[in-house]
Amino acid sequence: MTAPDRPGLRPKPVSHNPISGHGAVDRYFSLSARGSTWRREISAGISTFLALSYIVVVNPAILSQGGIPHAAAFFATAAVGGLATITMGYGHGSPSPWHPAWR
């Protein structure tokens, strides 16, 4: 079921108040057009942060068992994950994270 099929559960549109800054972010990422809300995006961000934190800890441990130095694996995992996420956010207008360990 999509949001239009459930009229009672449709998200309220985000106001385009230039003082609050919500309008610019909403327009850039098209949150209202995609049927999302600020609360949903914040909770998704927290869960994504926890998943990425887990990957940054576990991935270097796995790679170090294969002979890669732990510090180098940690740096590479964090750097590539951060750069890919920033590229997706600013370059493609998608609030989606990308990380080396995700398929």
PDB file of N, CA and C in Angstrom, residues 26 29-36:
ATOM      1  N   ASP A  26      13.933  19.921   2.356  1.00  0.00           N
ATOM      2  CA  ASP A  26      12.805  19.196   1.765  1.00  0.00           C
ATOM      3  C   ASP A  26      12.821  19.303   0.245  1.00  0.00           C
ATOM      4  N   PHE A  29      16.033  17.146  -1.187  1.00  0.00           N
ATOM      5  CA  PHE A  29      15.882  15.695  -1.130  1.00  0.00           C
ATOM      6  C   PHE A  29      14.480  15.225  -1.503  1.00  0.00           C
ATOM      7  N   SER A  30      13.551  16.148  -1.770  1.00  0.00           N
ATOM      8  CA  SER A  30      12.167  15.823  -2.158  1.00  0.00           C
ATOM      9  C   SER A  30      11.486  14.921  -1.126  1.00  0.00           C
ATOM     10  N   LEU A  31      11.630  15.265   0.153  1.00  0.00           N
ATOM     11  CA  LEU A  31      11.068  14.434   1.206  1.00  0.00           C
ATOM     12  C   LEU A  31       9.555  14.336   1.103  1.00  0.00           C
ATOM     13  N   SER A  32       8.870  15.464   0.957  1.00  0.00           N
ATOM     14  CA  SER A  32       7.410  15.445   0.874  1.00  0.00           C
ATOM     15  C   SER A  32       6.945  14.714  -0.376  1.00  0.00           C
ATOM     16  N   ALA A  33       7.634  14.922  -1.476  1.00  0.00           N
ATOM     17  CA  ALA A  33       7.249  14.261  -2.726  1.00  0.00           C
ATOM     18  C   ALA A  33       7.421  12.748  -2.639  1.00  0.00           C
ATOM     19  N   ARG A  34       8.361  12.300  -1.833  1.00  0.00           N
ATOM     20  CA  ARG A  34       8.593  10.860  -1.666  1.00  0.00           C
ATOM     21  C   ARG A  34       7.742  10.270  -0.556  1.00  0.00           C
ATOM     22  N   GLY A  35       6.924  11.105   0.085  1.00  0.00           N
ATOM     23  CA  GLY A  35       6.033  10.616   1.140  1.00  0.00           C
ATOM     24  C   GLY A  35       6.722  10.409   2.470  1.00  0.00           C
ATOM     25  N   SER A  36       7.802  11.127   2.721  1.00  0.00           N
ATOM     26  CA  SER A  36       8.533  10.968   3.971  1.00  0.00           C
ATOM     27  C   SER A  36       8.259  12.148   4.901  1.00  0.00           C
TER      28      SER A  36
END
